[in-house]
Structure formats: structure tokens, C-alpha cells
Coordinates of N, CA and C in Angstrom, one line a residue:
M8 N -62.5 9.2 -21.7 CA -63.1 8.3 -20.6 C -63.1 9.1 -19.3
M9 N -64.2 9.2 -18.7 CA -64.4 9.9 -17.4 C -64.1 8.9 -16.3
L10 N -63.1 9.2 -15.5 CA -62.8 8.4 -14.3 C -62.9 9.3 -13.1
S11 N -63.2 8.6 -12.0 CA -63.2 9.3 -10.7 C -61.8 9.5 -10.2
D12 N -61.6 10.5 -9.3 CA -60.3 10.7 -8.7 C -59.7 9.4 -8.1
V13 N -60.6 8.7 -7.4 CA -60.2 7.4 -6.7 C -59.7 6.4 -7.8
M14 N -60.3 6.3 -8.9 CA -59.9 5.4 -9.9 C -58.5 5.8 -10.4
E15 N -58.3 7.1 -10.6 CA -57.0 7.5 -11.1 C -55.9 7.3 -10.0
D16 N -56.3 7.4 -8.7 CA -55.3 7.1 -7.7 C -54.9 5.7 -7.7
Y17 N -55.8 4.8 -8.0 CA -55.5 3.3 -8.0 C -54.6 3.1 -9.2
L18 N -54.8 3.6 -10.3 CA -54.0 3.4 -11.5 C -52.6 4.0 -11.3
K19 N -52.5 5.1 -10.6 CA -51.2 5.7 -10.3 C -50.4 4.8 -9.3
A20 N -51.1 4.3 -8.3 CA -50.5 3.4 -7.3 C -50.0 2.2 -8.0
I21 N -50.7 1.6 -8.9 CA -50.3 0.3 -9.5 C -49.0 0.7 -10.4
Y22 N -49.1 1.8 -11.1 CA -47.9 2.2 -11.9 C -46.7 2.3 -11.0
Q23 N -46.8 3.0 -9.9 CA -45.7 3.2 -9.0 C -45.1 1.9 -8.4
L24 N -46.0 1.0 -8.1 CA -45.6 -0.3 -7.6 C -44.9 -1.1 -8.6
Q25 N -45.3 -1.0 -9.9 CA -44.7 -1.7 -11.0 C -43.3 -1.2 -11.3
R26 N -42.9 -0.1 -10.8 CA -41.6 0.5 -11.0 C -40.5 -0.5 -10.5
D27 N -40.8 -1.1 -9.3 CA -39.8 -1.9 -8.6 C -39.9 -3.4 -8.8
Q28 N -40.8 -3.8 -9.6 CA -41.0 -5.2 -9.8 C -41.6 -5.5 -11.2
D29 N -41.3 -6.6 -11.7 CA -41.8 -7.0 -13.1 C -43.0 -7.9 -13.0
D30 N -43.4 -8.3 -11.8 CA -44.5 -9.2 -11.6 C -45.8 -8.5 -11.4
R31 N -46.9 -9.2 -11.4 CA -48.2 -8.6 -11.1 C -48.2 -8.0 -9.7
I32 N -49.0 -7.0 -9.5 CA -49.1 -6.4 -8.2 C -50.3 -7.0 -7.5
K33 N -50.0 -7.4 -6.2 CA -51.0 -8.1 -5.4 C -51.9 -7.1 -4.8
T34 N -53.1 -7.6 -4.5 CA -54.1 -6.8 -3.8 C -53.6 -6.2 -2.5
S35 N -52.9 -7.0 -1.7 CA -52.4 -6.5 -0.4 C -51.4 -5.4 -0.6
E36 N -50.6 -5.4 -1.7 CA -49.6 -4.3 -1.9 C -50.4 -3.0 -2.2
I37 N -51.4 -3.1 -3.0 CA -52.2 -1.9 -3.4 C -52.9 -1.4 -2.1
A38 N -53.4 -2.3 -1.3 CA -54.0 -1.9 0.0 C -53.1 -1.1 0.9
A39 N -51.8 -1.6 1.0 CA -50.8 -1.0 1.8 C -50.4 0.4 1.2
E40 N -50.3 0.4 -0.1 CA -49.9 1.7 -0.7 C -50.9 2.8 -0.5
L41 N -52.2 2.4 -0.6 CA -53.3 3.4 -0.5 C -53.9 3.5 0.9
D42 N -53.5 2.6 1.8 CA -54.0 2.6 3.2 C -55.5 2.4 3.2
V43 N -55.9 1.3 2.5 CA -57.3 0.9 2.4 C -57.3 -0.6 2.7
T44 N -58.5 -1.2 2.8 CA -58.6 -2.6 3.1 C -58.6 -3.4 1.7
S45 N -58.2 -4.7 1.9 CA -58.1 -5.5 0.7 C -59.5 -5.7 0.0
P46 N -60.6 -5.9 0.7 CA -61.9 -6.0 0.0 C -62.2 -4.7 -0.7
T47 N -61.8 -3.5 -0.2 CA -62.0 -2.3 -1.0 C -61.2 -2.3 -2.3
V48 N -60.0 -2.8 -2.2 CA -59.2 -2.9 -3.4 C -59.8 -3.8 -4.4
T49 N -60.2 -5.0 -4.0 CA -60.8 -6.0 -4.9 C -62.0 -5.4 -5.6
S50 N -62.9 -4.6 -4.9 CA -64.0 -4.0 -5.5 C -63.6 -3.0 -6.6
M51 N -62.6 -2.2 -6.3 CA -62.2 -1.2 -7.3 C -61.5 -1.9 -8.5
L52 N -60.8 -2.9 -8.2 CA -60.1 -3.6 -9.4 C -61.1 -4.2 -10.3
E53 N -62.2 -4.7 -9.8 CA -63.3 -5.2 -10.6 C -63.8 -4.1 -11.6
K54 N -64.0 -2.9 -11.0 CA -64.5 -1.8 -11.8 C -63.4 -1.4 -12.9
L55 N -62.2 -1.4 -12.5 CA -61.1 -1.0 -13.4 C -61.0 -2.0 -14.5
E56 N -61.2 -3.3 -14.2 CA -61.1 -4.4 -15.2 C -62.2 -4.2 -16.2
D57 N -63.4 -3.9 -15.7 CA -64.6 -3.8 -16.6 C -64.3 -2.6 -17.6
R58 N -63.5 -1.6 -17.2 CA -63.3 -0.5 -18.1 C -62.0 -0.8 -19.0
G59 N -61.4 -1.9 -18.8 CA -60.3 -2.3 -19.6 C -59.0 -1.6 -19.2
L60 N -58.9 -1.2 -18.0 CA -57.7 -0.5 -17.5 C -56.7 -1.3 -16.8
V61 N -57.1 -2.5 -16.3 CA -56.2 -3.4 -15.7 C -56.5 -4.8 -16.2
D62 N -55.4 -5.6 -16.2 CA -55.5 -7.0 -16.5 C -55.4 -7.8 -15.2
R63 N -56.4 -8.5 -14.8 CA -56.5 -9.1 -13.5 C -56.6 -10.6 -13.6
E64 N -55.8 -11.3 -12.8 CA -55.8 -12.8 -12.7 C -56.1 -13.1 -11.2
K65 N -57.1 -13.9 -11.0 CA -57.4 -14.2 -9.6 C -56.2 -14.9 -8.9
Y66 N -55.9 -14.5 -7.7 CA -54.8 -15.0 -6.9 C -53.5 -14.6 -7.4
R67 N -53.4 -13.9 -8.6 CA -52.0 -13.6 -9.1 C -51.8 -12.1 -9.2
G68 N -52.9 -11.3 -9.0 CA -52.7 -9.8 -9.0 C -53.0 -9.2 -10.3
V69 N -52.6 -7.9 -10.5 CA -53.0 -7.2 -11.7 C -51.8 -6.5 -12.3
T70 N -51.9 -6.1 -13.6 CA -51.0 -5.2 -14.3 C -51.9 -4.2 -15.0
L71 N -51.3 -3.1 -15.3 CA -52.0 -2.1 -16.1 C -52.1 -2.5 -17.6
T72 N -53.2 -2.3 -18.2 CA -53.3 -2.4 -19.7 C -52.6 -1.2 -20.3
A73 N -52.5 -1.2 -21.6 CA -51.9 -0.1 -22.3 C -52.7 1.2 -22.0
E74 N -54.0 1.1 -22.0 CA -54.9 2.2 -21.7 C -54.7 2.7 -20.3
G75 N -54.7 1.7 -19.4 CA -54.5 2.1 -17.9 C -53.2 2.7 -17.7
E76 N -52.2 2.3 -18.3 CA -50.9 2.9 -18.1 C -50.8 4.3 -18.6
T77 N -51.5 4.6 -19.8 CA -51.6 6.0 -20.3 C -52.3 6.9 -19.3
V78 N -53.4 6.4 -18.7 CA -54.1 7.2 -17.7 C -53.1 7.5 -16.5
A79 N -52.5 6.4 -16.1 CA -51.6 6.6 -14.9 C -50.4 7.6 -15.2
L80 N -49.9 7.5 -16.4 CA -48.8 8.4 -16.8 C -49.2 9.8 -16.8
E81 N -50.4 10.1 -17.3 CA -50.9 11.4 -17.3 C -51.1 12.0 -15.9
V82 N -51.6 11.2 -15.0 CA -51.8 11.6 -13.6 C -50.4 11.9 -12.9
V83 N -49.4 11.0 -13.2 CA -48.1 11.1 -12.7 C -47.4 12.4 -13.2
R84 N -47.6 12.6 -14.5 CA -47.1 13.9 -15.1 C -47.7 15.1 -14.5
H85 N -49.0 15.1 -14.3 CA -49.6 16.3 -13.6 C -49.0 16.4 -12.2
H86 N -48.9 15.3 -11.5 CA -48.4 15.4 -10.1 C -47.0 16.0 -10.0
R87 N -46.1 15.5 -10.8 CA -44.7 15.9 -10.7 C -44.5 17.3 -11.3
L88 N -45.2 17.6 -12.3 CA -45.1 19.0 -12.8 C -45.6 20.0 -11.7
L89 N -46.7 19.6 -11.1 CA -47.2 20.5 -10.0 C -46.3 20.6 -8.9
E90 N -45.6 19.5 -8.5 CA -44.6 19.6 -7.4 C -43.5 20.5 -7.8
S91 N -43.1 20.4 -9.1 CA -42.0 21.3 -9.5 C -42.4 22.8 -9.5
Y92 N -43.6 23.0 -10.0 CA -44.1 24.4 -10.1 C -44.3 25.0 -8.7
L93 N -44.9 24.2 -7.8 CA -45.1 24.7 -6.4 C -43.7 25.1 -5.8
T94 N -42.7 24.3 -6.0 CA -41.4 24.5 -5.4 C -40.7 25.7 -6.0
E95 N -40.7 25.7 -7.4 CA -39.9 26.7 -8.0 C -40.5 28.1 -8.1
H96 N -41.9 28.1 -8.2 CA -42.5 29.4 -8.4 C -43.4 29.9 -7.3
L97 N -43.8 29.0 -6.4 CA -44.6 29.5 -5.3 C -44.0 29.3 -3.9
D98 N -42.7 29.0 -3.9 CA -41.9 29.0 -2.7 C -42.3 27.9 -1.7
Y99 N -42.9 26.8 -2.2 CA -43.3 25.7 -1.3 C -42.0 25.0 -0.9
D100 N -41.9 24.5 0.3 CA -40.8 23.6 0.6 C -41.1 22.2 0.0
W101 N -40.0 21.5 -0.4 CA -40.2 20.2 -1.1 C -40.9 19.2 -0.2
S102 N -40.9 19.4 1.1 CA -41.6 18.5 2.0 C -43.1 18.7 2.0
E103 N -43.6 19.9 1.4 CA -45.0 20.2 1.4 C -45.7 19.9 0.1
V104 N -45.0 19.7 -1.0 CA -45.6 19.7 -2.3 C -46.4 18.4 -2.6
H105 N -46.0 17.3 -2.0 CA -46.7 16.0 -2.4 C -48.2 16.0 -2.1
A106 N -48.5 16.4 -0.9 CA -49.9 16.4 -0.5 C -50.7 17.5 -1.4
E107 N -50.1 18.6 -1.6 CA -50.8 19.6 -2.4 C -51.0 19.2 -3.9
A108 N -49.9 18.5 -4.4 CA -50.1 18.0 -5.8 C -51.1 16.9 -5.9
D109 N -51.2 16.1 -4.8 CA -52.2 15.0 -4.8 C -53.6 15.6 -4.9
R110 N -53.8 16.8 -4.3 CA -55.2 17.4 -4.3 C -55.4 18.0 -5.7
L111 N -54.4 18.5 -6.4 CA -54.6 19.2 -7.6 C -54.5 18.4 -8.9
E112 N -53.8 17.2 -8.8 CA -53.4 16.5 -10.0 C -54.6 16.1 -10.9
H113 N -55.8 15.8 -10.3 CA -56.9 15.3 -11.0 C -57.7 16.5 -11.7
H114 N -57.4 17.7 -11.4 CA -58.3 18.8 -11.8 C -57.7 19.8 -12.7
I115 N -56.5 19.7 -13.2 CA -56.0 20.7 -14.1 C -56.3 20.3 -15.5
S116 N -56.4 21.3 -16.3 CA -56.7 21.1 -17.8 C -55.4 20.8 -18.5
E117 N -55.6 20.3 -19.7 CA -54.4 20.0 -20.5 C -53.7 21.4 -20.9
A118 N -54.5 22.4 -21.1 CA -53.9 23.7 -21.4 C -53.1 24.2 -20.2
F119 N -53.6 24.0 -19.0 CA -52.9 24.4 -17.8 C -51.6 23.6 -17.7
E120 N -51.7 22.3 -17.9 CA -50.5 21.4 -17.9 C -49.4 21.9 -18.8
R121 N -49.8 22.3 -20.1 CA -48.8 22.8 -21.1 C -48.2 24.1 -20.6
R122 N -48.9 25.0 -20.0 CA -48.4 26.2 -19.5 C -47.4 26.0 -18.4
V123 N -47.8 25.1 -17.5 CA -46.9 24.8 -16.4 C -45.6 24.2 -16.9
A124 N -45.7 23.2 -17.8 CA -44.5 22.6 -18.4 C -43.6 23.7 -19.1
A125 N -44.2 24.6 -19.8 CA -43.5 25.6 -20.5 C -42.8 26.6 -19.5
A126 N -43.5 26.9 -18.4 CA -42.9 27.8 -17.4 C -41.7 27.2 -16.7
L127 N -41.7 25.9 -16.7 CA -40.6 25.2 -16.0 C -39.5 24.8 -17.0
D128 N -39.7 25.1 -18.3 CA -38.8 24.7 -19.4 C -38.7 23.2 -19.5
E129 N -39.9 22.6 -19.5 CA -40.0 21.1 -19.7 C -39.0 20.3 -18.9
P130 N -39.2 20.3 -17.6 CA -38.2 19.6 -16.7 C -38.3 18.0 -16.9
D131 N -37.2 17.4 -16.7 CA -37.1 15.9 -16.8 C -37.5 15.2 -15.5
V132 N -37.2 15.9 -14.3 CA -37.4 15.3 -13.0 C -38.1 16.4 -12.1
D133 N -38.8 15.9 -11.1 CA -39.4 16.7 -10.1 C -38.4 17.1 -9.0
P134 N -38.8 17.8 -8.0 CA -37.9 18.3 -7.0 C -37.3 17.1 -6.2
H135 N -37.9 16.0 -6.2 CA -37.4 14.8 -5.5 C -36.6 13.9 -6.3
G136 N -36.4 14.2 -7.6 CA -35.6 13.4 -8.5 C -36.4 12.4 -9.3
S137 N -37.7 12.4 -9.1 CA -38.5 11.4 -9.9 C -38.7 11.8 -11.3
P138 N -38.6 10.9 -12.3 CA -38.7 11.3 -13.7 C -40.2 11.8 -14.0
I139 N -40.3 12.8 -14.8 CA -41.6 13.3 -15.2 C -41.9 12.8 -16.6
P140 N -43.0 12.0 -16.8 CA -43.4 11.6 -18.1 C -43.5 12.8 -19.1
G141 N -43.1 12.6 -20.3 CA -43.3 13.6 -21.3 C -44.7 13.8 -21.8
A142 N -44.9 14.8 -22.6 CA -46.3 15.1 -23.1 C -46.8 14.0 -24.0
D143 N -45.9 13.1 -24.5 CA -46.3 12.0 -25.3 C -46.8 10.8 -24.4
L144 N -46.7 10.9 -23.1 CA -47.1 9.9 -22.1 C -46.5 8.6 -22.4
E145 N -45.3 8.6 -22.8 CA -44.5 7.4 -22.9 C -43.8 7.2 -21.5
P146 N -43.6 5.9 -21.1 CA -43.0 5.7 -19.8 C -41.6 6.3 -19.8
P147 N -41.3 7.2 -18.8 CA -39.9 7.8 -18.7 C -38.9 6.7 -18.3
A148 N -37.6 7.0 -18.6 CA -36.5 6.2 -18.1 C -36.4 6.4 -16.6
E149 N -36.4 5.2 -15.9 CA -36.3 5.3 -14.4 C -34.8 5.4 -14.0
P150 N -34.6 6.1 -12.8 CA -33.2 6.2 -12.3 C -32.6 4.8 -12.1
D151 N -31.3 4.7 -12.4 CA -30.6 3.4 -12.3 C -30.2 3.1 -10.9
G152 N -30.3 4.0 -10.0 CA -29.7 3.9 -8.7 C -30.4 2.8 -7.8
D153 N -29.8 2.5 -6.7 CA -30.3 1.6 -5.7 C -30.5 2.3 -4.4
S154 N -31.1 1.7 -3.4 CA -31.2 2.2 -2.1 C -29.8 2.4 -1.5
V155 N -29.6 3.5 -0.8 CA -28.3 3.8 -0.2 C -27.9 2.6 0.7
T156 N -28.8 1.8 1.2 CA -28.4 0.7 2.0 C -27.7 -0.4 1.3
E157 N -27.7 -0.3 0.0 CA -27.0 -1.4 -0.8 C -25.5 -1.1 -1.0
F158 N -25.0 0.1 -0.5 CA -23.6 0.5 -0.7 C -22.8 0.2 0.6
E159 N -21.5 0.4 0.5 CA -20.6 0.0 1.6 C -19.8 1.2 2.0
R160 N -19.2 1.0 3.2 CA -18.3 2.0 3.8 C -17.2 2.4 2.8
G161 N -17.0 3.7 2.6 CA -16.0 4.2 1.7 C -16.5 4.5 0.3
D162 N -17.7 4.1 -0.1 CA -18.3 4.4 -1.4 C -18.7 5.8 -1.4
V163 N -18.5 6.4 -2.6 CA -19.0 7.8 -2.8 C -20.1 7.7 -3.9
V164 N -21.2 8.2 -3.6 CA -22.4 8.1 -4.4 C -23.1 9.4 -4.7
V165 N -24.0 9.5 -5.6 CA -24.8 10.7 -5.9 C -26.2 10.4 -5.7
V166 N -26.9 11.2 -5.0 CA -28.3 11.0 -4.7 C -29.1 11.3 -6.0
E167 N -29.9 10.3 -6.4 CA -30.7 10.4 -7.6 C -32.2 10.8 -7.3
E168 N -32.7 10.2 -6.3 CA -34.1 10.3 -6.0 C -34.4 10.1 -4.5
V169 N -35.4 10.8 -4.0 CA -35.9 10.5 -2.6 C -37.4 10.4 -2.7
A170 N -37.9 9.5 -2.0 CA -39.4 9.3 -1.9 C -40.0 10.5 -1.4
D171 N -41.2 10.9 -1.9 CA -41.8 12.2 -1.6 C -43.0 12.1 -0.6
R172 N -43.2 10.9 -0.1 CA -44.5 10.7 0.7 C -44.5 11.3 2.1
D173 N -43.3 11.3 2.8 CA -43.3 11.6 4.2 C -42.6 13.0 4.4
P174 N -43.4 14.0 4.8 CA -42.8 15.3 5.0 C -41.7 15.4 6.0
E175 N -41.9 14.6 7.1 CA -40.9 14.6 8.1 C -39.5 14.1 7.6
I176 N -39.6 13.0 6.8 CA -38.4 12.4 6.3 C -37.7 13.4 5.3
L177 N -38.5 14.1 4.5 CA -38.0 15.0 3.5 C -37.3 16.2 4.3
S178 N -38.0 16.7 5.3 CA -37.4 17.8 6.1 C -36.1 17.4 6.7
Y179 N -36.0 16.2 7.3 CA -34.8 15.6 7.9 C -33.7 15.6 6.8
L180 N -34.0 15.0 5.7 CA -33.0 14.9 4.6 C -32.5 16.3 4.2
A181 N -33.4 17.2 4.0 CA -33.0 18.5 3.5 C -32.1 19.2 4.6
D182 N -32.5 19.1 5.8 CA -31.7 19.7 6.9 C -30.2 19.2 6.9
H183 N -30.0 18.0 6.4 CA -28.7 17.4 6.4 C -28.1 17.4 5.0
G184 N -28.7 18.1 4.1 CA -28.0 18.2 2.8 C -28.2 17.1 1.9
V185 N -29.1 16.2 2.1 CA -29.3 15.0 1.3 C -30.5 15.2 0.3
E186 N -30.1 15.7 -0.9 CA -31.0 16.0 -1.9 C -30.5 15.5 -3.3
P187 N -31.4 15.4 -4.3 CA -30.9 14.9 -5.6 C -29.7 15.8 -6.1
G188 N -28.7 15.1 -6.6 CA -27.6 15.7 -7.2 C -26.4 15.9 -6.2
V189 N -26.7 15.6 -4.9 CA -25.6 15.8 -3.9 C -24.8 14.5 -3.8
E190 N -23.5 14.7 -3.6 CA -22.6 13.6 -3.4 C -22.6 13.2 -1.9
L191 N -22.6 11.9 -1.7 CA -22.5 11.4 -0.3 C -21.4 10.4 -0.2
E192 N -20.6 10.5 0.9 CA -19.6 9.5 1.2 C -20.2 8.6 2.3
I193 N -20.2 7.3 2.1 CA -20.7 6.4 3.1 C -19.7 6.2 4.1
L194 N -20.0 6.5 5.3 CA -19.0 6.4 6.4 C -19.2 5.1 7.2
E195 N -20.4 4.6 7.3 CA -20.6 3.3 8.0 C -22.0 2.8 7.6
V196 N -22.1 1.5 7.5 CA -23.4 0.8 7.3 C -23.5 -0.2 8.5
A197 N -24.4 0.0 9.4 CA -24.6 -0.9 10.5 C -25.3 -2.2 10.1
P198 N -25.1 -3.3 10.8 CA -25.8 -4.5 10.5 C -27.3 -4.4 10.5
F199 N -27.9 -3.5 11.3 CA -29.3 -3.4 11.4 C -29.9 -2.3 10.4
G200 N -29.0 -1.8 9.5 CA -29.5 -1.0 8.4 C -29.3 0.5 8.5
M201 N -28.8 1.0 9.7 CA -28.4 2.4 9.8 C -27.3 2.7 8.9
V202 N -27.4 3.8 8.1 CA -26.3 4.3 7.3 C -25.9 5.6 7.8
T203 N -24.6 5.8 8.0 CA -24.0 7.1 8.3 C -23.2 7.6 7.2
A204 N -23.5 8.8 6.8 CA -22.9 9.4 5.6 C -22.6 10.9 5.8
C205 N -21.8 11.4 4.9 CA -21.5 12.8 4.9 C -21.8 13.4 3.6
A206 N -22.6 14.5 3.5 CA -22.9 15.1 2.3 C -21.8 16.1 1.9
E207 N -21.6 16.3 0.6 CA -20.6 17.2 0.1 C -20.9 18.6 0.6
D208 N -19.9 19.4 1.0 CA -20.1 20.8 1.4 C -21.0 20.9 2.7
H209 N -21.0 19.7 3.4 CA -21.8 19.8 4.7 C -20.9 19.3 5.8
D210 N -20.9 20.1 6.9 CA -19.9 19.9 7.9 C -20.1 18.7 8.8
E211 N -21.4 18.3 8.9 CA -21.7 17.2 9.9 C -22.1 16.0 9.1
T212 N -22.0 14.9 9.9 CA -22.5 13.6 9.3 C -24.0 13.5 9.5
V213 N -24.6 12.6 8.8 CA -26.0 12.4 8.9 C -26.2 10.9 9.1
S214 N -27.1 10.5 10.1 CA -27.4 9.2 10.3 C -28.8 8.9 9.7
L215 N -28.8 7.9 8.9 CA -30.1 7.5 8.2 C -30.6 6.2 8.7
P216 N -31.5 6.2 9.6 CA -32.1 4.9 10.0 C -32.6 4.1 8.8
E217 N -32.8 2.8 9.0 CA -33.1 2.0 7.8 C -34.4 2.5 7.2
G218 N -35.4 2.9 8.0 CA -36.7 3.4 7.4 C -36.5 4.6 6.6
V219 N -35.5 5.4 6.9 CA -35.2 6.6 6.1 C -34.3 6.3 4.9
A220 N -33.3 5.5 5.2 CA -32.3 5.2 4.1 C -33.0 4.5 2.9
H221 N -34.0 3.7 3.1 CA -34.7 3.1 2.0 C -35.5 4.1 1.1
H222 N -35.6 5.3 1.6 CA -36.3 6.3 0.8 C -35.3 7.1 -0.1
V223 N -34.0 6.7 0.0 CA -33.0 7.4 -0.7 C -32.4 6.5 -1.8
R224 N -32.5 6.9 -3.1 CA -31.9 6.1 -4.2 C -30.6 6.9 -4.6
V225 N -29.5 6.1 -4.7 CA -28.3 6.7 -5.1 C -27.6 5.9 -6.2
A226 N -26.6 6.5 -6.9 CA -25.9 5.8 -7.9 C -24.4 6.1 -7.6
P227 N -23.5 5.2 -8.0 CA -22.1 5.4 -7.8 C -21.6 6.7 -8.5
L228 N -20.7 7.4 -7.9 CA -20.2 8.7 -8.5 C -19.6 8.3 -9.9
P229 N -20.0 9.0 -11.0 CA -19.4 8.7 -12.3 C -17.9 8.7 -12.2
G230 N -17.3 7.6 -12.8 CA -15.8 7.5 -12.8 C -15.3 6.7 -11.7
L231 N -16.2 6.4 -10.7 CA -15.8 5.6 -9.5 C -16.4 4.2 -9.5
E232 N -17.2 3.9 -10.5 CA -17.9 2.6 -10.5 C -16.9 1.5 -10.5
S233 N -17.2 0.4 -9.7 CA -16.3 -0.7 -9.7 C -16.5 -1.5 -10.9

């Protein structure tokens, strides 16, 4: 099935929005995710429905069909493999790779994808901790963690994933040692959402405003779960 880059972007966006909720995805949510207008989304959803890629109910939103999910998983696999390859083999900073992968993900061949995966030794996650779908295009297991804002003073957690969309946020987190696999001790959680933490092997504390903290998923340090 030949699809435009824009169609694939919509399917990927719906897949990513479905990660955090079991309900149908609303037109307004897709519009916000892709920074387009709701009428533009409605028009595209009609085209995707005609191709059997989404299941749409008026006023209730959409879900991906099995075929739509397969397409989305393939695009996500391309994207996250490319992010990993750019970081590990071409010396890109992790704050740069999202936009580059967005441009390339629609245009690589399956042979190229296999070579990239082999060169990376079939990674499970990308540089930001997001799970990479396997070659079978089955949905990968999602991280169990929650936003760091859900934890309390004194908790020790492990960073599982950070959102890859905003280069400035990624640079800020990297400068303060907040990356997947790093332990954080929560020093303070302010009522307005500011989280103050200290990363292992890092001499200074880091303040995570609410808008930044929500981009960081963490899990309790193994052995310390309540």
C-alpha cells in the first residue's frame, strides 16, 4: 500500500497518543500533536478511514485498525533505529536526532533498515529510552515508569525514557546528567510541579520545571519499591 509521508505521520501520531490512553483519540488531540487545524485532521482521517487504516466514530474519535497499527509500527521502528544510528555511529547529539529521523524515516528501504538494525546489534530502545518495535512489527512492551512528578521527596528512581521532541529540553537534561539508566534522588517536589533532584555521580542538583519534568519517565529503583 503506497501512502504519503503525511499519512504515515498521522498514523504514527495516533499510535503514540494511544500509548498513554486506552480510549479513542480525539481530533483535537491529533491536531495538537501535529500542530495542524482540526478541519485538516478531519479531512485526513476520512482518507485514512477509506483505506482501512483507522476506525472512526463521529464525535468519539479514532483508533488504528490492525493494518494501520502495522504501518505505524514500521514508521516508529524506522524512526527509532535512525535515532540510534545517528547517535552511535555519526556522532549526532541526542537533542539533534529526532528532527533528522523525522525527515529520513519515510524513505529508507527494508534492506537499509535491516543493515542499520544489524549494525546496532538489534537494540531494544533508542537513545531516549523509547522501545523500538522488532522486525516482526509487534507492539513493543512499553516502559512501566511514570512521570517524575508522580514521586515524592526521598524517592530514588531510575530514568527510563525522556520525550525526544524538544531539543532544548534534551540539551538541558543531558547537561544535568538526566538520561535513561541514570538514578535520581528526588530532593523536593513543589506544589506547582517543580521537581528538584540529584543525578548519581553528578555534583549539582537539577531543577525540573513542570513542563520539563513531564517529559521524564522514571521507575522506582529495583529493590526499593514500596
